[in-house]
Coordinates of C-alpha atoms in Angstrom, one line a residue:
Chain G
M855 CA -105.7 22.3 95.3
K856 CA -109.1 20.6 95.8
I857 CA -110.1 17.6 93.9
L858 CA -113.4 15.7 93.9
I859 CA -113.3 12.1 92.9
V860 CA -116.6 10.5 91.9
E861 CA -116.1 6.8 91.6
D862 CA -118.5 4.0 92.7
E863 CA -115.8 1.4 93.0
Q864 CA -114.5 1.8 96.5
P865 CA -111.0 0.3 96.1
L866 CA -110.4 2.5 93.1
L867 CA -111.7 5.5 94.9
K868 CA -109.4 4.7 97.7
S869 CA -106.3 4.3 95.7
I870 CA -106.9 7.4 93.7
T871 CA -107.5 9.4 96.9
S872 CA -104.4 8.1 98.6
Y873 CA -102.2 8.7 95.5
F874 CA -103.3 12.3 95.2
S875 CA -103.1 12.9 98.9
E876 CA -99.3 12.7 98.7
E877 CA -99.4 15.6 96.3
N878 CA -100.8 17.9 99.0
Y879 CA -104.1 17.9 97.2
V880 CA -107.2 18.0 99.2
C881 CA -109.2 15.0 98.0
E882 CA -112.8 14.3 98.5
G883 CA -114.3 11.0 97.4
V884 CA -117.9 10.2 96.7
A885 CA -119.4 7.0 95.4
T886 CA -122.9 8.0 94.3
F887 CA -124.5 10.4 91.9
N888 CA -126.5 12.1 94.6
E889 CA -123.5 12.8 96.8
A890 CA -121.7 14.1 93.8
I891 CA -124.5 16.5 92.8
E892 CA -124.6 17.7 96.4
K893 CA -120.9 18.3 96.5
V894 CA -120.7 20.2 93.3
H895 CA -123.5 22.5 94.4
L896 CA -121.9 23.3 97.7
Y897 CA -118.2 23.5 96.9
D898 CA -115.8 24.6 94.2
Y899 CA -113.1 22.3 93.1
D900 CA -110.0 22.7 91.0
C901 CA -110.6 19.4 89.3
I902 CA -113.3 16.7 89.3
L903 CA -112.6 13.1 88.3
L904 CA -115.9 11.7 87.1
D905 CA -116.9 8.2 86.6
I906 CA -119.9 8.5 84.3
T907 CA -121.4 5.1 85.0
L908 CA -122.8 5.5 88.5
P909 CA -125.3 3.2 90.2
D910 CA -127.9 5.9 90.7
G911 CA -127.4 8.1 87.7
N912 CA -125.5 9.1 84.7
G913 CA -122.3 11.1 85.4
L914 CA -123.0 13.2 82.3
K915 CA -125.9 14.8 84.2
I916 CA -123.3 16.1 86.7
L917 CA -121.6 17.8 83.8
E918 CA -124.8 19.4 82.8
A919 CA -125.4 20.6 86.3
L920 CA -121.9 22.1 86.4
K921 CA -122.5 23.8 83.0
A922 CA -125.7 25.2 84.3
Q923 CA -123.9 26.7 87.3
K924 CA -121.3 28.1 85.1
K925 CA -118.6 26.7 87.3
A926 CA -115.2 26.7 85.5
Q927 CA -113.7 23.6 87.1
G928 CA -111.7 21.1 85.2
V929 CA -113.4 17.7 84.7
I930 CA -111.8 14.5 83.7
I931 CA -114.1 11.7 82.8
I932 CA -113.1 8.2 83.8
S933 CA -115.0 5.5 82.1
A934 CA -114.9 1.8 81.7
K935 CA -116.4 2.3 78.3
N936 CA -114.0 3.3 75.6
S937 CA -116.9 4.8 73.8
L938 CA -116.5 7.5 71.2
D939 CA -120.0 8.7 71.8
D940 CA -119.5 9.1 75.5
K941 CA -116.3 10.9 74.9
I942 CA -117.8 13.3 72.4
N943 CA -120.8 13.9 74.6
G944 CA -118.7 14.4 77.6
L945 CA -116.3 16.8 75.9
D946 CA -119.3 18.7 74.4
L947 CA -120.7 19.1 77.9
G948 CA -117.6 20.7 79.1
A949 CA -115.3 17.9 80.2
D950 CA -111.6 18.6 79.7
D951 CA -110.4 15.1 79.2
Y952 CA -111.5 11.5 78.9
L953 CA -109.6 8.6 80.4
T954 CA -110.5 5.0 79.9
K955 CA -110.1 2.3 82.5
P956 CA -107.8 0.8 83.3
F957 CA -105.3 3.7 83.5
H958 CA -102.0 4.4 85.3
L959 CA -102.3 6.6 88.3
S960 CA -99.3 8.5 87.1
E961 CA -101.1 9.2 83.8
L962 CA -104.2 10.4 85.7
N963 CA -101.9 12.6 87.8
A964 CA -100.3 14.1 84.7
R965 CA -103.7 14.8 83.1
V966 CA -105.1 16.4 86.3
K967 CA -102.1 18.7 86.4
A968 CA -102.5 19.6 82.7
V969 CA -106.2 20.4 83.3
I970 CA -105.5 22.6 86.3
R971 CA -102.7 24.4 84.6
R972 CA -104.9 25.1 81.6
K973 CA -107.7 26.4 83.9
K974 CA -105.6 28.4 86.2
F975 CA -103.0 29.9 83.9
D976 CA -104.6 30.0 80.6
T977 CA -101.7 31.6 78.7
N978 CA -98.9 29.9 80.6
D979 CA -97.3 27.3 78.5
V980 CA -94.1 27.0 80.5
I981 CA -93.4 24.4 83.1
E982 CA -90.7 25.1 85.6
L983 CA -89.0 22.8 88.1
G984 CA -85.7 23.8 89.8
N985 CA -83.6 25.3 87.1
I986 CA -85.5 23.5 84.4
Q987 CA -87.8 25.3 82.1
I988 CA -90.0 23.6 79.5
N989 CA -91.8 25.5 76.8
L990 CA -94.8 23.3 76.0
L991 CA -95.7 25.1 72.8
Q992 CA -92.3 25.0 71.2
R993 CA -91.5 21.7 73.0
V994 CA -88.1 22.8 74.1
A995 CA -86.4 22.3 77.4
F996 CA -83.8 24.4 79.1
A997 CA -81.6 23.9 82.1
N998 CA -79.8 27.0 83.4
Q999 CA -81.1 28.8 80.3
T1000 CA -79.1 26.4 78.1
P1001 CA -81.1 24.2 75.7
L1002 CA -81.1 20.5 76.6
N1003 CA -81.6 19.4 73.0
L1004 CA -83.9 16.6 74.0
T1005 CA -85.5 14.4 71.4
R1006 CA -89.3 14.2 71.3
K1007 CA -89.4 11.1 73.3
E1008 CA -86.9 12.3 75.9
L1009 CA -89.0 15.4 76.4
D1010 CA -92.2 13.3 76.8
I1011 CA -90.4 11.2 79.4
L1012 CA -89.2 14.3 81.3
L1013 CA -92.7 15.9 81.2
H1014 CA -94.3 12.7 82.5
L1015 CA -91.8 12.4 85.3
I1016 CA -92.1 16.0 86.2
A1017 CA -95.8 15.7 86.4
N1018 CA -95.3 12.8 88.8
K1019 CA -92.4 14.4 90.7
N1020 CA -91.4 12.3 93.7
Y1021 CA -93.6 9.4 92.6
V1022 CA -92.2 6.2 91.4
V1023 CA -93.4 6.0 87.8
S1024 CA -93.6 2.5 86.3
K1025 CA -91.9 1.5 83.1
S1026 CA -95.3 0.4 81.7
S1027 CA -96.7 3.8 82.3
L1028 CA -93.8 5.6 80.6
A1029 CA -93.9 3.1 77.7
E1030 CA -97.5 3.8 77.2
Q1031 CA -96.8 7.5 77.1
L1032 CA -94.3 7.1 74.3
W1033 CA -95.7 4.3 72.1
G1034 CA -99.3 3.7 73.2
D1035 CA -100.4 0.4 71.7
H1036 CA -98.1 0.7 68.8
I1037 CA -95.3 -1.5 70.0
D1038 CA -95.0 -4.4 72.4
Q1039 CA -94.0 -4.0 76.0
V1040 CA -90.9 -6.2 75.9
D1041 CA -89.2 -4.1 73.3
S1042 CA -90.4 -0.9 74.7
F1043 CA -88.8 -1.4 78.1
D1044 CA -85.4 -1.9 76.3
F1045 CA -85.9 1.3 74.3
L1046 CA -87.1 3.2 77.3
F1047 CA -83.9 2.3 79.1
T1048 CA -81.8 3.8 76.3
H1049 CA -83.9 7.0 76.3
I1050 CA -83.7 7.4 80.0
K1051 CA -79.9 6.9 79.9
N1052 CA -79.6 9.6 77.3
L1053 CA -82.0 11.9 79.2
K1054 CA -80.0 11.5 82.4
R1055 CA -76.8 12.2 80.5
K1056 CA -78.2 15.4 79.0
L1057 CA -79.6 16.5 82.4
S1058 CA -76.4 16.0 84.3
G1059 CA -74.4 17.5 81.4
A1060 CA -76.4 20.7 81.8
S1061 CA -76.2 20.4 85.6
A1062 CA -79.9 20.4 86.0
R1063 CA -81.1 20.3 89.6
V1064 CA -83.1 17.1 89.1
E1065 CA -82.2 13.6 89.4
I1066 CA -83.9 10.6 87.7
K1067 CA -83.5 7.7 90.0
T1068 CA -83.9 4.1 88.7
V1069 CA -86.1 2.1 91.0
Y1070 CA -85.0 -1.4 90.4
G1071 CA -87.6 -3.6 88.6
I1072 CA -90.3 -1.0 88.7
G1073 CA -89.4 2.2 86.9
Y1074 CA -88.1 5.7 87.6
Q1075 CA -88.5 8.5 90.0
L1076 CA -87.7 12.2 89.5
L1077 CA -86.4 14.1 92.5
E1078 CA -85.4 17.6 92.9
T1079 CA -81.8 18.0 94.2
Chain Y
M204 CA -130.3 -28.8 36.2
K205 CA -133.2 -26.5 36.9
L206 CA -136.3 -28.1 38.5
L207 CA -138.5 -26.8 35.7
T208 CA -136.2 -28.2 33.0
L209 CA -136.3 -31.5 34.6
T210 CA -140.1 -31.6 34.9
T211 CA -140.4 -30.4 31.3
R212 CA -138.2 -33.3 30.3
Y213 CA -140.4 -35.8 32.1
Y214 CA -143.5 -34.3 30.5
L215 CA -141.9 -34.5 27.1
L216 CA -141.0 -38.2 27.7
L217 CA -144.5 -38.9 28.9
F218 CA -146.0 -37.1 25.8
L219 CA -143.7 -39.2 23.6
L220 CA -144.9 -42.4 25.2
I221 CA -148.5 -41.4 24.9
L222 CA -148.2 -40.2 21.4
G223 CA -146.3 -43.4 20.5
I224 CA -149.1 -45.6 21.8
W225 CA -151.6 -43.2 20.3
S226 CA -150.0 -43.5 16.9
L227 CA -150.4 -47.3 16.9
V228 CA -154.0 -47.1 17.9
F229 CA -154.6 -44.4 15.4
Y230 CA -153.0 -46.5 12.7
A231 CA -155.1 -49.5 13.5
V232 CA -158.3 -47.5 13.4
M233 CA -157.4 -45.8 10.2
R234 CA -156.4 -49.0 8.5
Y235 CA -159.7 -50.6 9.6
E236 CA -161.7 -47.7 8.3
V237 CA -159.8 -47.8 4.9
Y238 CA -160.4 -51.5 4.5
E239 CA -164.0 -51.3 5.5
N240 CA -164.5 -48.5 3.0
S241 CA -162.7 -50.3 0.2
D242 CA -164.5 -53.5 0.8
E243 CA -167.8 -51.7 0.8
I244 CA -167.0 -50.1 -2.5
L245 CA -165.9 -53.6 -3.9
L246 CA -169.2 -55.2 -2.7
N247 CA -171.2 -52.4 -4.3
R248 CA -169.3 -52.8 -7.5
K249 CA -169.9 -56.5 -7.5
N250 CA -173.7 -56.0 -7.1
Q251 CA -173.6 -53.4 -9.8
V252 CA -171.7 -55.7 -12.2
L253 CA -174.1 -58.6 -11.5
G254 CA -177.0 -56.3 -12.1
I255 CA -175.6 -55.2 -15.4
I256 CA -175.1 -58.9 -16.4
K257 CA -178.7 -59.7 -15.4
Q258 CA -180.0 -56.9 -17.5
S259 CA -177.8 -57.2 -20.5
R260 CA -178.0 -61.0 -20.3
E261 CA -174.4 -61.2 -21.4
V262 CA -171.2 -61.8 -19.5
P263 CA -168.4 -59.4 -20.4
L264 CA -165.6 -61.9 -20.6
A265 CA -163.2 -59.8 -22.6
K266 CA -160.7 -58.0 -20.5
D267 CA -161.2 -54.4 -20.8
E268 CA -158.1 -52.4 -19.9
Y269 CA -160.2 -49.7 -18.2
N270 CA -162.5 -52.1 -16.5
D271 CA -161.9 -52.7 -12.8
F272 CA -163.0 -56.4 -12.9
V273 CA -162.1 -59.6 -14.6
I274 CA -164.6 -62.5 -15.3
H275 CA -163.5 -65.9 -16.3
P276 CA -165.5 -69.1 -16.7
L277 CA -165.0 -71.8 -14.2
S278 CA -164.9 -75.5 -15.1
S279 CA -168.5 -76.8 -14.8
G280 CA -167.6 -79.5 -12.3
L281 CA -167.0 -77.0 -9.6
L282 CA -169.9 -75.9 -7.4
P283 CA -170.5 -72.3 -7.3
N284 CA -169.1 -70.9 -4.2
T285 CA -170.8 -67.7 -3.5
Q286 CA -168.6 -66.7 -0.6
D287 CA -166.7 -63.5 -1.2
M288 CA -163.0 -63.3 -0.5
Y289 CA -161.3 -60.0 0.0
G290 CA -157.6 -59.6 -0.4
D291 CA -154.7 -57.2 -1.1
T292 CA -152.7 -57.0 -4.3
L293 CA -150.2 -54.9 -6.0
I294 CA -150.8 -53.7 -9.5
Y295 CA -148.1 -52.3 -11.8
E296 CA -148.9 -48.8 -12.8
P297 CA -146.9 -48.0 -16.0
T298 CA -147.5 -44.3 -15.9
D299 CA -145.5 -43.7 -12.7
N300 CA -143.5 -47.0 -12.9
E301 CA -144.5 -48.4 -9.6
F302 CA -146.7 -50.9 -7.9
D303 CA -149.9 -49.5 -6.4
E304 CA -151.8 -51.1 -3.6
Y305 CA -155.2 -52.4 -4.6
R306 CA -158.0 -54.2 -2.7
K307 CA -159.5 -57.1 -4.6
L308 CA -162.7 -59.1 -4.2
T309 CA -162.7 -62.6 -5.5
T310 CA -166.2 -64.0 -6.0
R311 CA -168.2 -66.4 -8.1
F312 CA -171.5 -66.3 -9.7
T313 CA -173.7 -68.5 -11.8
F314 CA -175.3 -67.3 -15.0
D315 CA -177.1 -69.4 -17.5
K316 CA -176.2 -72.5 -15.5
K317 CA -172.5 -71.7 -16.0
S318 CA -170.1 -70.8 -13.2
Y319 CA -168.0 -67.8 -13.5
G320 CA -165.2 -66.4 -11.3
M321 CA -164.9 -62.6 -10.9
V322 CA -162.2 -60.5 -9.4
I323 CA -162.8 -56.8 -8.8
F324 CA -160.0 -54.3 -8.1
K325 CA -160.1 -51.0 -6.4
P326 CA -157.2 -48.8 -5.5
R327 CA -157.1 -48.0 -1.8
L328 CA -155.2 -45.6 0.4
E329 CA -151.7 -46.9 0.7
T330 CA -150.3 -48.0 4.0
T331 CA -147.3 -45.7 3.7
E332 CA -149.6 -42.9 3.2
I333 CA -151.5 -43.8 6.3
V334 CA -148.3 -44.0 8.2
N335 CA -147.0 -40.8 6.8
T336 CA -150.2 -39.0 7.6
I337 CA -150.2 -40.2 11.1
A338 CA -146.4 -39.5 11.5
I339 CA -146.8 -36.0 10.1
T340 CA -149.8 -35.1 12.2
L341 CA -148.5 -36.6 15.4
L342 CA -144.9 -35.4 15.0
S343 CA -146.1 -31.8 14.4
L344 CA -148.4 -32.1 17.4
Y345 CA -145.4 -33.2 19.4
A346 CA -143.3 -30.4 18.1
V347 CA -146.0 -27.9 19.0
L348 CA -146.2 -29.4 22.5
V349 CA -142.4 -29.2 23.0
L350 CA -142.3 -25.6 21.9
A351 CA -145.3 -24.7 24.0
L352 CA -143.8 -26.5 27.1
A353 CA -140.4 -24.9 26.5
F354 CA -142.0 -21.5 26.1
T355 CA -144.3 -21.7 29.1
S356 CA -141.6 -23.2 31.3
R357 CA -139.3 -20.4 30.5
K358 CA -142.0 -17.9 31.2
L359 CA -143.1 -19.7 34.2
S360 CA -139.6 -20.1 35.6
K361 CA -139.3 -16.3 35.5
K362 CA -142.7 -15.6 36.9
L363 CA -143.6 -18.4 39.3
W364 CA -140.0 -18.9 40.6
Q365 CA -139.4 -15.2 40.9
P366 CA -140.1 -15.2 44.7
F367 CA -137.8 -18.2 45.1
Y368 CA -134.9 -16.5 43.3
S369 CA -135.5 -13.3 45.2
T370 CA -135.3 -15.2 48.5
L371 CA -132.2 -17.0 47.2
N372 CA -130.5 -13.7 46.4
R373 CA -131.4 -12.2 49.7
L374 CA -130.0 -15.2 51.5
R375 CA -126.8 -15.1 49.4
E376 CA -126.2 -11.4 50.4
Y377 CA -127.3 -11.8 54.0
R378 CA -124.7 -11.1 56.6
L379 CA -125.6 -12.0 60.1
D380 CA -123.3 -9.4 61.5
Q381 CA -124.2 -6.5 59.2
E382 CA -127.9 -6.5 58.5
S383 CA -130.7 -6.2 60.9
S384 CA -133.1 -8.9 60.2
L385 CA -133.9 -10.7 56.9
L386 CA -137.2 -9.4 55.5
L387 CA -138.3 -11.4 52.5
D388 CA -140.8 -10.3 49.9
P389 CA -144.3 -11.8 50.4
T390 CA -145.5 -14.2 47.8
R391 CA -148.9 -15.8 46.9
I392 CA -147.3 -19.2 46.4
K393 CA -147.9 -21.3 49.5
E394 CA -144.6 -23.3 49.4
F395 CA -142.5 -20.3 48.9
E396 CA -144.3 -18.4 51.7
Q397 CA -143.6 -21.3 54.0
L398 CA -140.0 -21.4 52.9
N399 CA -139.7 -17.6 53.5
Q400 CA -141.2 -18.0 56.9
S401 CA -138.9 -20.7 57.9
I402 CA -135.9 -18.8 56.7
E403 CA -137.0 -15.7 58.5
Q404 CA -137.4 -17.6 61.6
L405 CA -134.1 -19.3 61.3
T406 CA -132.1 -16.2 60.5
G407 CA -134.0 -14.3 63.2
K408 CA -133.0 -16.9 65.8
N409 CA -129.4 -17.0 64.6
R410 CA -129.2 -13.3 64.7
Q411 CA -130.5 -13.2 68.2
I412 CA -127.9 -15.7 69.3
Y413 CA -125.2 -13.8 67.5
L414 CA -126.3 -10.5 69.1
N415 CA -126.4 -12.1 72.5
Q416 CA -122.9 -13.4 72.2
K417 CA -121.6 -10.2 70.9
Q418 CA -123.3 -8.3 73.7
F419 CA -121.8 -10.8 76.1
I420 CA -118.3 -10.2 74.8
E421 CA -118.8 -6.5 75.0
N422 CA -120.2 -6.6 78.5
A423 CA -117.6 -9.0 79.7
S424 CA -114.8 -6.7 78.3
H425 CA -116.3 -3.7 79.9
E426 CA -116.8 -5.5 83.2
I427 CA -113.1 -6.6 83.1
Q428 CA -111.9 -3.0 82.8
T429 CA -112.9 -2.0 86.3
P430 CA -111.2 -4.7 88.2
L431 CA -108.1 -4.2 86.0
A432 CA -108.2 -0.5 86.9
I433 CA -108.3 -1.4 90.6
I434 CA -105.4 -3.9 90.4
Q435 CA -103.3 -1.4 88.4
S436 CA -103.9 1.5 90.8
Q437 CA -103.2 -0.6 93.9
I438 CA -99.9 -1.8 92.4
E439 CA -98.9 1.7 91.6
L440 CA -99.7 2.7 95.1
L441 CA -97.5 -0.1 96.4
F442 CA -94.7 1.2 94.1
Q443 CA -94.6 4.4 96.1
N444 CA -93.6 2.3 99.2
S445 CA -89.9 2.8 99.7
T446 CA -89.5 -0.3 101.8
L447 CA -90.1 -2.7 98.9
E448 CA -87.4 -5.2 98.3
E449 CA -86.0 -5.6 94.8
S450 CA -87.5 -9.1 94.4
Q451 CA -90.9 -7.8 95.5
S452 CA -90.7 -4.9 93.1
E453 CA -89.9 -7.3 90.3
I454 CA -92.9 -9.4 91.1
L455 CA -95.1 -6.3 91.3
H456 CA -93.9 -5.0 88.0
E457 CA -94.6 -8.3 86.4
I458 CA -98.1 -8.2 87.7
L459 CA -98.5 -4.7 86.4
S460 CA -97.2 -5.7 83.0
Q461 CA -99.6 -8.6 82.8
T462 CA -102.4 -6.3 83.8
D463 CA -101.4 -4.0 81.0
R464 CA -101.4 -6.9 78.6
L465 CA -104.8 -8.1 79.7
S466 CA -106.1 -4.6 79.3
K467 CA -104.7 -4.4 75.8
L468 CA -106.1 -7.7 74.9
N469 CA -109.4 -6.6 76.2
N470 CA -109.2 -3.4 74.3
A471 CA -108.3 -5.2 71.1
L472 CA -111.3 -7.6 71.5
L473 CA -113.6 -4.6 72.2
L474 CA -112.1 -2.8 69.1
L475 CA -112.9 -5.9 67.0
S476 CA -116.5 -6.0 68.1
K477 CA -116.8 -2.2 67.7
I478 CA -115.5 -2.4 64.1
E479 CA -117.9 -5.3 63.5
N480 CA -120.7 -3.2 64.9
N481 CA -119.9 -0.5 62.5
Q482 CA -119.3 2.0 65.2
F483 CA -116.7 3.8 63.1
F484 CA -118.9 5.1 60.4
D485 CA -117.6 8.6 59.9
K486 CA -115.7 8.6 56.7
T487 CA -113.4 11.3 55.4
R488 CA -110.6 11.6 52.9
V489 CA -107.5 10.2 54.7
L490 CA -104.1 10.9 53.3
I491 CA -101.9 7.8 53.5
K492 CA -98.4 9.2 53.5
P493 CA -98.5 11.5 56.6
L494 CA -100.2 8.7 58.5
V495 CA -97.6 6.2 57.6
E496 CA -94.8 8.6 58.5
K497 CA -96.4 9.3 61.8
I498 CA -96.7 5.6 62.6
L499 CA -93.1 5.0 61.6
T500 CA -91.9 7.4 64.3
Y501 CA -93.1 4.9 66.9
F502 CA -90.6 2.4 65.4
E503 CA -87.5 4.6 65.3
E504 CA -85.9 2.6 68.1
H505 CA -86.6 -0.7 66.2
T506 CA -85.2 0.7 63.0
E507 CA -82.0 1.7 64.9
K508 CA -81.6 -1.4 66.9
Y509 CA -82.0 -3.9 64.0
A510 CA -80.4 -1.6 61.5
L511 CA -83.5 -1.8 59.3
Q512 CA -83.8 0.0 56.0
V513 CA -87.2 1.6 55.9
S514 CA -88.5 3.0 52.6
V515 CA -91.8 4.8 52.0
D516 CA -93.0 4.8 48.5
I517 CA -96.3 6.7 48.6
P518 CA -97.5 9.4 46.3
L519 CA -98.2 12.6 48.3
N520 CA -101.9 12.7 47.3
A521 CA -102.5 9.0 47.8
H522 CA -105.7 8.8 49.9
V523 CA -108.6 6.6 50.9
H524 CA -112.1 7.5 51.8
T525 CA -112.7 5.8 55.1
N526 CA -112.7 6.3 58.9
P527 CA -109.4 7.9 59.9
M528 CA -109.2 6.0 63.1
L529 CA -109.6 2.7 61.5
M530 CA -107.1 3.6 58.8
E531 CA -104.6 4.4 61.4
I532 CA -105.3 1.1 63.3
L533 CA -105.0 -0.8 60.0
L534 CA -101.7 0.8 59.0
S535 CA -100.3 0.6 62.5
N536 CA -101.0 -3.1 62.7
L537 CA -99.5 -3.8 59.3
I538 CA -96.4 -1.7 60.0
K539 CA -96.0 -3.2 63.5
N540 CA -96.1 -6.6 62.0
A541 CA -93.4 -5.7 59.5
F542 CA -91.1 -4.6 62.3
V543 CA -91.8 -7.4 64.7
H544 CA -91.3 -10.2 62.2
N545 CA -88.1 -8.7 60.7
K546 CA -84.4 -9.5 61.1
Q547 CA -81.1 -7.8 61.7
N548 CA -80.2 -5.6 58.7
G549 CA -83.5 -6.3 57.2
F550 CA -85.7 -4.0 55.2
I551 CA -89.3 -2.7 55.2
R552 CA -91.1 -1.0 52.4
V553 CA -94.5 0.6 52.6
A554 CA -95.8 1.6 49.2
V555 CA -99.0 2.7 47.5
I556 CA -99.4 1.6 43.9
E557 CA -102.7 2.9 42.4
K558 CA -105.3 1.4 44.7
I559 CA -103.1 -1.0 46.6
I560 CA -101.3 -0.5 49.9
L561 CA -98.3 -2.8 50.0
V562 CA -96.2 -3.6 53.1
E563 CA -93.2 -5.7 52.5
N564 CA -90.5 -6.9 54.9
T565 CA -87.7 -9.3 55.2
G566 CA -88.1 -12.1 57.7
E567 CA -88.3 -15.8 58.2
E568 CA -90.9 -17.8 56.5
L569 CA -94.2 -18.4 58.4
A570 CA -94.4 -21.4 60.6
I571 CA -98.1 -21.4 60.4
S572 CA -100.3 -21.7 57.3
P573 CA -100.7 -18.4 55.5
D574 CA -104.5 -19.2 55.2
T575 CA -104.9 -19.0 59.0
L576 CA -102.7 -15.9 59.3
F577 CA -105.7 -13.5 59.6
E578 CA -107.5 -15.6 62.2
R579 CA -107.7 -14.5 65.8
F580 CA -105.0 -15.6 68.2
R581 CA -102.8 -17.0 65.4
K582 CA -99.4 -16.2 66.6
Q583 CA -96.2 -16.6 64.7
S584 CA -93.9 -15.1 67.2
K585 CA -93.3 -16.3 70.7
S586 CA -92.9 -12.7 71.7
K587 CA -94.4 -12.1 75.1
G588 CA -96.3 -9.0 74.2
A589 CA -97.9 -10.2 71.0
L590 CA -101.7 -10.5 71.3
G591 CA -102.3 -12.4 68.1
L592 CA -105.1 -10.0 67.2
G593 CA -103.4 -7.5 64.9
L594 CA -104.0 -9.2 61.6
A595 CA -107.5 -10.2 62.7
I596 CA -108.2 -6.5 63.2
V597 CA -106.7 -5.7 59.8
K598 CA -108.9 -8.3 58.2
T599 CA -112.0 -7.0 59.9
I600 CA -111.3 -3.4 59.0
C601 CA -110.8 -4.6 55.4
E602 CA -114.1 -6.5 55.4
I603 CA -116.0 -3.6 56.8
N604 CA -114.6 -1.4 54.0
K605 CA -115.0 -4.1 51.4
W606 CA -111.3 -4.1 50.7
K607 CA -109.2 -7.1 49.8
V608 CA -106.3 -8.1 51.9
N609 CA -103.7 -10.6 50.7
Y610 CA -100.6 -12.2 52.1
N611 CA -97.8 -13.9 50.2
Y612 CA -94.2 -14.9 50.8
Q613 CA -91.9 -14.3 47.8
D614 CA -88.2 -13.8 47.3
N615 CA -87.7 -14.0 51.1
L616 CA -90.2 -11.2 51.6
H617 CA -93.5 -11.1 53.5
K618 CA -95.9 -9.1 51.4
I619 CA -99.3 -8.0 52.6
S620 CA -101.4 -6.0 50.2
V621 CA -104.6 -4.2 50.8
Q622 CA -106.6 -3.4 47.8
F623 CA -109.0 -0.5 48.5

């Protein structure tokens, strides 16, 4: 998988690049509009992460260029502005998703995977990992063909952990997945703990070949066994 | 009191004073004229009578009822004094049974070496009549003046003051945060034109300052997002490092949590300024019940943990015409509040009664004044995650929609109502 990251803030560019490198993605990072235009003309990518406020041009122009070339690559806009207009314009111009800074890398990773999956396997709504199968449309999960009977939130946790397989996913990131801004962190960590406990119980009960490891103080990590 | 009423009052007082003095002068002049006239008539009559005596060579001593003079002989020792004396007298008039005012002329004359005294009477215009005449004319003049002034002042206050009142109305309705700039109607009246110019300048300046500050908050919030994104991503990278000790992990996670919190705070501030900027202008018909039910799913764990009784009392077709995103934010904040400030085995009720959304919940009484409840950063709970902006956002959303939001504490229940 090849990913182009267009981001003018060097430290952010670096951390995104190194995070994705562990996924066996091939990452290319550029910090300016001109470099980005050059890259998208020359190469094809599976996904482009695009910061639209660049020092030498508007990232939306890159989207226009992609559209003109009829390149069907996934694009996720990363913006410091949580602006509805930008979002609508970006999605109109063919972007697949819109993420506002600051974001969790695990969240970005999950979104990148979702975009690639949609682009590559248009009709495939099933995620598989080990002996686990998740039907995204019906929102049901199976292990060894037996239904896991997960609650909505347990399924969301599992999906987020699978998208970030092998990564340590922070509690904050998971809490945001489940509740967004609706409830406060302090409570959500407690609730998250309960959900994870139940999820673990259901997974081991169905002898799923994954393990959710608790990383003390930080969060959780899903590993294949 | 209206300015024009006050000036009219002063004018009327002034008129009263002038007319009062005027009436005295008028009376004096009239009286002088009346006396002058009567005395002239008396003198003429005297000369006429003396002429008749000279001609007829006879003094008419007998008192004739219809005659207007009386002649009586004077004792011979007295020297004839030809000086005339004028005076006032009252004469009884039997026909109307009253005393009438007369002017009399007392004089002497010599005829056939005999001295005679003569008194001539003539009725004159009575003093009361003079006073009455003056009073009637002047009072009616005053009445006419009062009416004319009242009428013109009413007409004038409508016409002349119209630009003033239009300015006043515009000022009353003017909202620094909602309207562009204040444009007042031009007027021909110099003072009002100056007033309008000053007001336009003042509001213009204030608006500029307001916009600058708002812009500053927005820019600052945006600028903060990027460093936050960097911090957050670096910490997440560190998390992947398996050599971290537990104590280090804890510190890192605390940093991450605070970054999240800062970011939420920042987003809430941005949201507030966006609402105030009217950036959520798309309005549609928003059904309340499904929205509330969706929001409640975020609080399933709360409901379970605190054994809360949650009741939703909303008609299926209850709806508002507003921006769906703002409506969700509003309801979400109200409901979140009801959960956070609740107690074990408490209860929550979300209801829509006609055009009122009501959120009720059990919980301890407020420690802060209810009046300040909707202000920014007024926190009741010491909860670490609370930003203190939830109800400020609720209030701003209500303001932008011209809804009324109210809080009260009754029967151990917090009640917040939104009248839409």
